[in-house]
Coordinates of C-alpha atoms in Angstrom, one line a residue:
M500 CA 126.1 61.2 146.6
R501 CA 126.2 60.6 150.4
Q502 CA 128.9 58.9 152.4
L503 CA 128.4 55.7 154.5
S504 CA 128.9 56.4 158.2
Q505 CA 131.8 54.7 160.0
D506 CA 129.5 52.6 162.2
D507 CA 127.6 51.4 159.0
A508 CA 130.9 50.7 157.2
L509 CA 131.7 48.4 159.9
F510 CA 129.0 46.2 158.9
L511 CA 130.6 45.6 155.7
Q512 CA 134.0 45.1 157.3
S513 CA 132.4 42.4 159.7
E514 CA 131.0 40.1 156.9
S515 CA 132.7 36.8 156.4
A516 CA 132.0 33.7 154.3
H517 CA 129.7 32.3 157.0
S518 CA 128.1 35.4 158.6
N519 CA 126.5 38.4 156.8
S520 CA 124.6 41.4 157.9
N521 CA 121.3 40.7 156.3
V522 CA 118.0 41.6 157.9
S523 CA 115.0 40.0 156.4
L524 CA 111.3 41.2 157.2
I525 CA 108.6 38.8 156.4
Q526 CA 104.8 39.4 155.8
I527 CA 101.9 37.1 154.8
Y528 CA 98.9 38.4 153.0
D529 CA 95.2 37.4 152.8
P530 CA 94.5 38.2 149.0
S531 CA 90.6 37.8 149.5
T532 CA 90.5 41.5 150.3
A533 CA 92.0 42.6 147.3
P534 CA 89.7 43.8 144.4
E535 CA 89.7 40.6 142.3
G536 CA 90.2 38.2 145.3
R537 CA 94.0 37.5 144.2
L538 CA 97.1 39.6 143.6
R539 CA 99.3 38.8 140.6
F540 CA 103.0 39.3 140.6
K541 CA 103.0 41.8 137.9
S542 CA 100.7 44.1 139.9
I543 CA 103.1 43.9 142.9
L544 CA 106.0 44.7 140.6
A545 CA 104.1 47.7 139.4
L546 CA 103.4 48.8 142.9
V547 CA 106.9 48.7 143.8
A548 CA 108.0 50.6 140.7
S549 CA 105.5 53.4 141.4
R550 CA 107.1 53.9 144.8
L551 CA 110.8 53.6 144.2
H552 CA 111.1 57.5 144.5
R553 CA 109.9 57.4 148.2
S554 CA 113.2 56.1 149.5
P555 CA 116.8 56.6 148.1
I556 CA 117.7 53.3 149.3
F557 CA 116.0 51.6 146.4
R558 CA 118.2 52.8 143.8
Q559 CA 121.5 53.6 145.5
K560 CA 124.4 51.2 145.5
L561 CA 128.0 51.5 147.2
R562 CA 130.9 52.9 145.6
R563 CA 134.2 52.3 147.3
V564 CA 136.9 54.9 147.3
P565 CA 140.2 53.6 145.6
F566 CA 143.0 52.4 147.9
G567 CA 140.5 52.5 151.0
L568 CA 141.3 56.3 151.4
D569 CA 137.8 56.8 152.9
E570 CA 134.5 55.1 153.7
P571 CA 132.3 54.1 150.8
Y572 CA 129.7 56.3 149.1
W573 CA 126.1 55.5 148.2
I574 CA 125.7 56.6 144.4
E575 CA 122.8 56.1 142.0
D576 CA 122.9 52.7 140.2
E577 CA 123.0 53.5 136.3
N578 CA 121.9 50.0 135.5
F579 CA 119.1 49.6 138.0
D580 CA 117.0 46.6 137.2
L581 CA 113.9 46.4 139.1
E582 CA 113.3 42.9 138.0
Y583 CA 116.5 41.7 139.5
H584 CA 115.3 43.0 142.9
V585 CA 111.8 41.9 142.9
R586 CA 111.6 38.0 142.4
N587 CA 108.7 35.5 142.2
I588 CA 109.1 31.9 143.7
A589 CA 106.7 29.3 145.0
L590 CA 106.9 26.5 147.4
P591 CA 106.5 22.9 146.3
R592 CA 103.5 21.0 147.6
P593 CA 102.0 20.9 150.1
G594 CA 103.4 24.4 150.8
D595 CA 103.4 24.0 154.6
W596 CA 104.9 26.1 157.4
R597 CA 107.9 24.2 157.8
Q598 CA 108.8 24.3 154.0
F599 CA 108.3 28.0 154.1
C600 CA 110.6 28.6 157.2
I601 CA 113.2 26.6 155.4
Q602 CA 113.0 28.6 152.1
A603 CA 113.1 31.9 154.2
S604 CA 116.3 30.9 156.0
R605 CA 118.0 30.1 152.7
I606 CA 116.9 33.3 151.1
H607 CA 118.1 35.2 154.2
A608 CA 121.5 33.3 154.3
R609 CA 122.6 34.3 150.9
P610 CA 124.6 37.4 150.9
L611 CA 123.4 40.4 148.9
D612 CA 125.3 41.6 145.6
L613 CA 127.5 44.5 146.9
N614 CA 127.6 45.9 143.5
R615 CA 123.9 46.5 143.3
P616 CA 121.4 48.2 145.6
L617 CA 121.4 46.3 148.9
W618 CA 118.0 45.0 149.0
E619 CA 115.9 42.1 147.4
I620 CA 112.0 41.4 147.6
Y621 CA 110.7 37.9 147.2
V622 CA 107.2 37.2 146.5
I623 CA 106.6 33.6 147.8
E624 CA 103.5 31.9 146.6
G625 CA 102.2 28.2 147.1
L626 CA 101.2 28.8 150.9
D627 CA 98.4 26.4 150.5
S628 CA 98.6 24.5 153.7
L629 CA 98.3 27.5 156.1
L630 CA 94.9 27.0 157.6
D631 CA 92.5 30.0 158.0
L632 CA 94.2 31.6 154.8
P633 CA 92.3 31.3 151.6
K634 CA 93.7 30.0 148.4
D635 CA 96.4 32.2 146.6
S636 CA 97.8 33.6 150.0
F637 CA 101.4 34.8 149.5
A638 CA 104.3 36.2 151.5
L639 CA 106.7 38.9 151.1
L640 CA 110.3 38.5 152.0
T641 CA 112.2 41.8 152.2
K642 CA 116.0 41.3 152.6
L643 CA 118.1 44.4 153.3
H644 CA 121.8 45.0 154.4
H645 CA 122.3 46.4 157.8
A646 CA 124.7 49.1 156.4
A647 CA 121.8 50.4 154.6
I648 CA 119.1 50.3 157.3
D649 CA 118.6 49.7 161.0
E650 CA 115.6 47.8 162.3
E651 CA 113.7 51.0 162.7
S652 CA 114.1 52.6 159.2
G653 CA 113.8 49.1 157.8
T654 CA 110.0 48.8 158.7
E655 CA 109.6 52.4 157.1
I656 CA 110.6 50.7 153.7
I657 CA 107.7 48.2 154.4
T658 CA 105.2 51.0 155.4
L659 CA 105.8 53.0 152.1
L660 CA 104.8 49.9 149.9
H661 CA 101.4 49.6 151.8
D662 CA 98.3 51.4 152.4
T663 CA 95.9 51.7 155.3
T664 CA 92.9 50.8 153.4
P665 CA 91.8 47.7 151.4
H666 CA 90.8 50.0 148.5
P667 CA 94.2 51.2 147.1
P668 CA 94.3 54.6 145.5
P669 CA 95.0 54.8 141.8
P670 CA 98.6 53.8 141.1
E671 CA 101.1 56.6 141.1
P672 CA 102.6 57.3 137.6
P673 CA 106.2 56.5 137.9
E674 CA 108.3 59.6 138.4
P675 CA 111.0 60.3 135.7
W676 CA 114.4 59.3 136.9
F677 CA 117.7 60.2 135.6
P678 CA 120.7 58.8 137.6
E679 CA 123.5 60.9 138.2
A680 CA 126.7 59.9 136.4
A681 CA 128.8 57.7 138.5
P682 CA 132.0 59.5 139.6
T683 CA 135.5 58.3 138.2
D684 CA 138.1 56.7 140.3
L685 CA 140.3 60.0 140.0
E686 CA 137.3 62.0 141.3
M687 CA 136.8 59.6 144.2
V688 CA 140.5 59.8 145.1
V689 CA 140.7 63.7 145.0
R690 CA 137.6 63.9 146.9
G691 CA 139.1 61.7 149.7
L692 CA 142.3 63.7 149.5
V693 CA 140.8 67.3 149.6
D694 CA 138.4 66.4 152.3
H695 CA 139.9 67.5 155.6
S696 CA 137.8 65.1 157.6
A697 CA 138.5 62.2 155.2
W698 CA 142.2 63.1 155.4
S699 CA 142.1 62.8 159.1
R700 CA 140.2 59.4 158.9
R701 CA 142.8 58.2 156.4
L702 CA 145.7 58.9 158.7
T703 CA 143.9 57.0 161.6
R704 CA 142.8 54.2 159.4
P705 CA 145.6 51.8 160.5
V706 CA 144.7 52.6 164.1
R707 CA 140.9 52.1 163.6
S708 CA 141.9 48.8 161.8
V709 CA 143.8 47.6 164.7
M710 CA 140.8 48.7 167.0
H711 CA 138.4 46.8 164.6
R712 CA 140.3 43.7 165.4
V713 CA 140.9 44.2 169.2
M714 CA 137.7 45.8 170.2
P715 CA 135.8 42.6 170.6
T716 CA 138.4 41.1 173.0
A717 CA 138.7 44.5 174.9
L718 CA 134.9 44.6 175.2
S719 CA 134.9 41.0 176.4
V720 CA 137.4 41.8 178.9
A721 CA 135.6 44.8 180.2
G722 CA 132.6 42.6 180.4
D723 CA 134.3 40.1 182.4
F724 CA 135.5 42.7 184.7
L725 CA 132.2 44.3 185.3
Q726 CA 130.6 40.8 185.8
R727 CA 133.4 39.8 188.1
E728 CA 133.5 36.3 186.5
R729 CA 133.3 35.0 183.0
P730 CA 129.8 34.2 181.7
E731 CA 128.6 30.8 181.0
I732 CA 129.2 29.3 177.5
T733 CA 126.3 27.4 175.7
R734 CA 126.1 25.9 172.1
F735 CA 125.1 29.4 170.9
N736 CA 128.4 30.7 171.9
S737 CA 130.6 29.3 169.3
I738 CA 131.4 29.9 165.5
V739 CA 128.3 29.9 163.5
S740 CA 127.8 28.1 159.9
P741 CA 126.7 29.7 157.0
Y742 CA 123.3 28.0 157.2
R743 CA 120.4 29.7 159.0
V744 CA 117.2 28.4 160.7
F745 CA 114.2 30.5 161.6
E746 CA 110.9 29.9 163.3
T747 CA 108.0 31.9 164.8
R748 CA 105.4 31.7 167.5
R749 CA 102.4 34.1 167.6
F750 CA 100.7 35.3 170.7
L751 CA 97.9 37.7 171.7
L752 CA 99.1 40.9 173.2
D753 CA 96.0 40.8 175.7
E754 CA 97.6 37.5 177.1
F755 CA 100.8 39.1 177.8
R756 CA 99.1 41.6 179.5
E757 CA 97.6 38.9 181.9
I758 CA 101.0 37.5 182.3
R759 CA 102.5 40.8 183.5
G760 CA 100.0 40.8 186.2
L761 CA 101.7 38.0 188.0
V762 CA 104.3 40.5 189.4
R763 CA 103.2 43.9 190.7
G764 CA 104.5 46.7 188.5
A765 CA 105.8 44.4 185.7
T766 CA 105.4 45.4 182.1
V767 CA 104.4 43.5 179.0
N768 CA 108.0 43.8 178.0
D769 CA 109.0 42.1 181.2
A770 CA 106.8 39.2 180.3
V771 CA 108.1 38.9 176.8
L772 CA 111.7 38.7 178.2
A773 CA 110.5 36.1 180.7
V774 CA 109.0 34.0 178.0
C775 CA 112.2 34.1 175.9
A776 CA 114.3 33.2 178.9
G777 CA 112.0 30.6 179.9
G778 CA 112.1 29.0 176.3
L779 CA 115.8 29.1 176.3
R780 CA 116.1 27.4 179.7
A781 CA 113.7 24.6 178.6
Y782 CA 115.4 23.9 175.4
L783 CA 119.0 23.8 177.1
Q784 CA 117.5 21.6 179.8
A785 CA 115.9 19.2 177.4
N786 CA 119.3 18.7 175.9
D787 CA 121.0 18.4 179.4
E788 CA 122.9 21.5 178.6
L789 CA 121.4 24.0 181.2
P790 CA 124.3 25.8 183.1
E791 CA 124.0 26.1 186.9
R792 CA 124.7 29.9 186.5
D793 CA 122.6 32.4 185.0
L794 CA 122.5 33.4 181.3
S795 CA 122.4 36.8 179.9
T796 CA 121.1 38.8 176.8
L797 CA 122.0 41.8 174.9
T798 CA 119.1 44.0 174.1
P799 CA 118.4 47.4 172.6
I800 CA 116.7 50.7 173.6
Y801 CA 116.0 53.5 171.4
V802 CA 116.6 57.0 172.8
R803 CA 116.4 60.2 170.9
D804 CA 118.1 63.3 172.1
P805 CA 115.1 65.7 173.2
E806 CA 117.3 68.6 171.7
A807 CA 117.8 67.0 168.5
G808 CA 114.3 67.9 167.2
R809 CA 111.2 65.8 166.6
G810 CA 112.4 64.2 163.3
A811 CA 115.8 63.3 164.4
R812 CA 116.6 59.6 164.2
R813 CA 116.9 57.8 167.6
E814 CA 120.2 56.3 168.9
V815 CA 120.3 52.7 169.8
E816 CA 121.7 51.8 173.1
W817 CA 122.4 48.1 173.6
V818 CA 122.5 46.9 177.3
K819 CA 123.2 43.5 179.0
L820 CA 120.5 41.8 181.1
M821 CA 120.5 38.6 183.1
L822 CA 117.8 36.3 182.2
G823 CA 117.1 34.3 185.2
T824 CA 117.5 31.1 183.6
H825 CA 119.1 29.7 186.9
I826 CA 115.5 30.2 188.5
A827 CA 113.2 27.3 188.1
D828 CA 109.9 29.2 189.3
P829 CA 108.6 31.2 186.4
V830 CA 106.9 33.9 188.5
E831 CA 110.1 34.3 190.5
R832 CA 112.0 34.6 187.2
L833 CA 109.6 37.4 185.9
A834 CA 110.1 39.2 189.3
F835 CA 113.9 38.9 188.8
L836 CA 113.7 40.4 185.4
H837 CA 111.3 43.2 186.6
R838 CA 113.7 44.2 189.3
Q839 CA 116.4 44.7 186.7
T840 CA 114.4 46.6 184.4
A841 CA 112.8 48.9 187.0
S842 CA 116.2 49.8 188.3
S843 CA 117.6 50.7 184.8
E844 CA 119.3 53.8 184.5
A845 CA 118.7 53.7 180.7
M846 CA 115.0 53.4 181.2
A847 CA 115.1 56.5 183.4
R848 CA 116.7 58.5 180.8
A849 CA 114.3 57.4 178.1
I850 CA 111.3 58.3 180.4
G851 CA 113.0 61.6 181.5
A852 CA 113.3 62.5 177.8
R853 CA 109.6 61.5 177.3
E854 CA 110.6 59.3 174.7
L855 CA 108.6 56.2 173.8
T856 CA 110.8 53.2 173.4
D857 CA 110.0 50.2 171.1
L858 CA 111.4 47.4 173.1
A859 CA 112.7 48.9 176.5
T860 CA 114.6 46.1 177.8
H861 CA 117.2 47.4 179.9
A862 CA 119.7 46.5 182.5
P863 CA 121.2 48.3 185.7
A864 CA 123.6 50.9 185.1
S865 CA 126.3 48.7 186.5
T866 CA 126.3 46.3 183.5
L867 CA 128.0 46.6 180.3
A868 CA 126.2 49.0 177.7
L869 CA 127.1 49.2 174.1
T870 CA 126.0 52.4 172.3
G871 CA 125.3 52.9 168.5
K872 CA 125.0 50.3 165.7
T873 CA 128.4 48.9 166.7
L874 CA 126.9 45.7 168.3
G875 CA 127.7 43.5 165.3
T876 CA 131.4 44.4 165.1
A877 CA 131.8 44.5 168.8
L878 CA 130.6 40.6 168.8
L879 CA 133.4 39.8 166.3
G880 CA 135.8 37.5 167.8
A881 CA 133.5 36.7 170.6
G882 CA 133.7 33.1 169.7
R883 CA 137.5 33.2 170.4
R884 CA 137.0 34.6 174.0
A885 CA 134.1 34.9 176.5
P886 CA 131.0 36.2 174.7
L887 CA 129.5 39.5 175.9
A888 CA 126.2 37.6 176.2
N889 CA 124.6 34.2 175.4
C890 CA 122.0 35.6 173.1
A891 CA 120.3 38.9 171.8
I892 CA 116.7 39.9 172.0
T893 CA 115.9 42.7 169.7
N894 CA 112.8 44.3 168.4
V895 CA 111.6 45.2 165.0
P896 CA 108.8 47.7 165.3
G897 CA 105.8 46.6 163.5
P898 CA 103.0 48.8 162.3
S899 CA 100.3 49.6 164.8
T900 CA 97.2 49.4 162.3
P901 CA 96.4 46.9 159.7
L902 CA 98.2 47.3 156.4
Y903 CA 97.2 46.3 152.7
L904 CA 99.3 45.6 149.6
N905 CA 97.2 46.5 146.7
G906 CA 94.2 45.5 148.9
A907 CA 95.6 42.3 150.4
R908 CA 95.6 42.4 154.0
M909 CA 98.9 41.7 155.9
T910 CA 98.2 39.0 158.6
Y911 CA 101.7 38.3 159.8
F912 CA 104.8 40.3 160.2
S913 CA 108.1 38.9 161.6
A914 CA 112.0 39.2 161.1
I915 CA 115.0 37.0 160.5
M916 CA 118.1 38.8 162.1
P917 CA 121.9 38.5 161.6
I918 CA 123.9 36.3 164.0
N919 CA 127.7 36.4 164.6
D920 CA 130.3 34.1 165.8
G921 CA 130.1 33.9 169.7
L922 CA 126.3 35.1 169.3
G923 CA 124.5 32.3 167.5
L924 CA 120.9 33.1 168.9
V925 CA 118.8 36.1 168.3
F926 CA 115.2 36.5 169.3
A927 CA 113.3 38.9 166.9
V928 CA 110.4 40.3 168.7
T929 CA 107.7 41.9 166.4
S930 CA 104.2 43.3 166.9
Y931 CA 101.3 43.7 164.6
D932 CA 97.6 44.3 164.9
G933 CA 97.0 43.0 168.5
R934 CA 99.7 40.1 168.3
I935 CA 103.2 39.7 169.4
M936 CA 105.7 37.4 167.3
I937 CA 108.8 35.8 168.9
S938 CA 111.1 34.6 166.0
P939 CA 114.4 32.8 167.1
T940 CA 117.2 32.9 164.5
S941 CA 120.3 30.7 164.8
C942 CA 122.5 28.6 162.6
R943 CA 121.6 24.8 161.6
E944 CA 124.5 23.2 163.5
Q945 CA 123.8 25.1 166.7
M946 CA 120.0 24.7 166.3
P947 CA 119.3 21.6 164.3
D948 CA 115.6 21.4 165.6
P949 CA 114.1 24.9 165.3
E950 CA 110.6 23.7 165.7
A951 CA 111.5 22.1 169.1
F952 CA 113.0 25.4 170.3
A953 CA 109.9 27.3 169.2
Q954 CA 107.9 24.9 171.0
C955 CA 109.8 25.5 174.1
V956 CA 109.1 29.1 173.7
R957 CA 105.4 28.3 173.2
D958 CA 105.5 26.1 176.4
S959 CA 107.1 28.8 178.4
F960 CA 104.3 31.2 177.4
Q961 CA 101.6 28.7 178.3
E962 CA 103.3 28.1 181.7
Y963 CA 103.0 31.8 182.4
L964 CA 99.4 32.1 181.1
A965 CA 98.2 29.2 183.3
A966 CA 100.0 30.8 186.4
A967 CA 98.4 34.2 185.6
R968 CA 94.9 32.6 185.2
S969 CA 95.1 30.4 188.2
R970 CA 96.1 33.2 190.7
P971 CA 93.1 34.4 192.9
A972 CA 91.5 37.5 191.6
R973 CA 92.3 40.6 193.6
P974 CA 89.5 42.3 195.3
R975 CA 88.4 45.4 193.5
K976 CA 89.1 48.7 195.4
K977 CA 86.6 51.1 196.2
A978 CA 86.7 54.3 194.2
A979 CA 89.0 56.8 196.0
S980 CA 87.9 60.3 196.7
P981 CA 89.6 63.1 194.9
A982 CA 91.7 63.9 198.0
R983 CA 93.0 60.3 197.8
A984 CA 93.2 59.9 194.0
G985 CA 96.5 61.8 193.7
A986 CA 95.1 65.2 194.1
S987 CA 97.4 67.9 195.2
S988 CA 96.8 70.1 198.2
G989 CA 95.3 72.6 195.8
G990 CA 92.8 70.3 194.7
R991 CA 94.4 69.6 191.2
A992 CA 95.3 66.1 190.2
A993 CA 99.0 65.4 190.2
P994 CA 100.5 64.8 186.8
K995 CA 101.3 61.3 185.9
R996 CA 104.7 60.2 185.1
P997 CA 105.4 59.2 181.6
R998 CA 105.8 55.6 180.8
A999 CA 107.9 54.2 178.2
R1000 CA 105.9 52.2 175.5
T1001 CA 107.2 49.4 173.8
A1002 CA 106.8 47.6 170.7
A1003 CA 105.2 44.8 172.7
T1004 CA 102.7 47.2 174.3
G1005 CA 102.4 49.5 171.2
P1006 CA 99.4 48.3 168.9
R1007 CA 96.0 47.8 170.3
A1008 CA 93.9 45.0 168.9
A1009 CA 91.9 46.0 165.9
P1010 CA 88.2 45.1 165.8
G1011 CA 87.9 41.7 164.4
G1012 CA 91.8 41.0 164.9
P1013 CA 94.0 39.3 162.3
R1014 CA 92.8 36.1 160.7
R1015 CA 94.6 33.3 162.6
S1016 CA 96.9 31.1 160.3
R1017 CA 98.0 27.6 161.4
A1018 CA 101.3 28.5 160.3
R1019 CA 102.6 27.0 163.5
A1020 CA 103.3 30.5 164.3
G1021 CA 100.0 30.8 166.2

């Protein structure tokens, strides 16, 4: 029995009737690589059953302490029912991409049952109108609660269900499982009272409860002070509805590498940010809602303490970044973003620790930074006052090599993220097998036309790619002599500075690449 951390418990406290903390990971599969050319639901169910022992998340549920004396605990679910958590549905004909996005959004919006383990897997069939995918293609939507995982550990759950070869090993025999008896209410009360740390938390609970309510406003005030002026407000900075919308566009990693060449020293990550900023600018401009002043985003970096050991989990630091939406010229906007990321103190710390970051989107040290998983609760109440930012751009690290589910090859990987009052737009950036996916999440009232928004992102990308391909080629430099190629006075090459590697720059394109789907995501 392990206790929920205070940060994770805040994700439970932050939920409301119209905003939950679900994270949904989506994969699409080509079953033609499976042994029989198709994959049945019962074989997927058996696969999940054989790997439940690989993570405690699968069979653990929350147990609250009576009277709120302490944070909840994770205990084993004595009545665990696998078939409740793994479900099979099908799209109605014609089974196109728009139908799939609507169904995925509806599943994501429904809250998880807090009396059961906080995850569900949906096997979605009937994807018959996604071109370049054969008949019987299907998708997996894995919905998890943010209190149980973060984006990094969430993809670990995906990885443990997959193999790196289309020839799956023999199924593992299910390990015997005997759940521990659930503690009684009296035992939970005694545990809370005798635990000194729990006692101190109990005494300070009223204070923390007040801080939970006032912290969003306090952070907003701090943000206003640091910015010297209140941020602009857009349609995405109001109260969100309980209805979600989701879309995706897919891009080649190599083409983002072309785009970064528009600005000397720019990274693929800078190019991803610029494309998102251009898409947001185009959408607001098309609706006559583009503010004159610049808009901003919150975005994470992952930093691990070098003294904490190799296996230690990385801390998440959220930083604020201006997007340059007030700049019409796309190349100037990319240069504007690059100047911010290049001067980031957070990036310097990440590089200094020789740590590879997943999506190293950073801001100068003078801007507001939020540390840890408290972003969701910090944004509570943002709709009642100036928001901390106009949107969020976050990463969900994807696998760097092709993965297979009982032989069926994964061809697509994306995510639907939680949104909050005051922050109704989140870009999820994922990468897989030589591609980058940009997936905006919002609510139906703030974004009634997700296809139009996604097309603005695509148009922004095409604008950058056209600019990159129309610029004159740089003359090739002659090979430098050893004395000019960074050699030291002693004749030895000077060591190179470590570079942060991002989810966008991570995977190299596999030979042959993934099969393209006309899922409107490509």
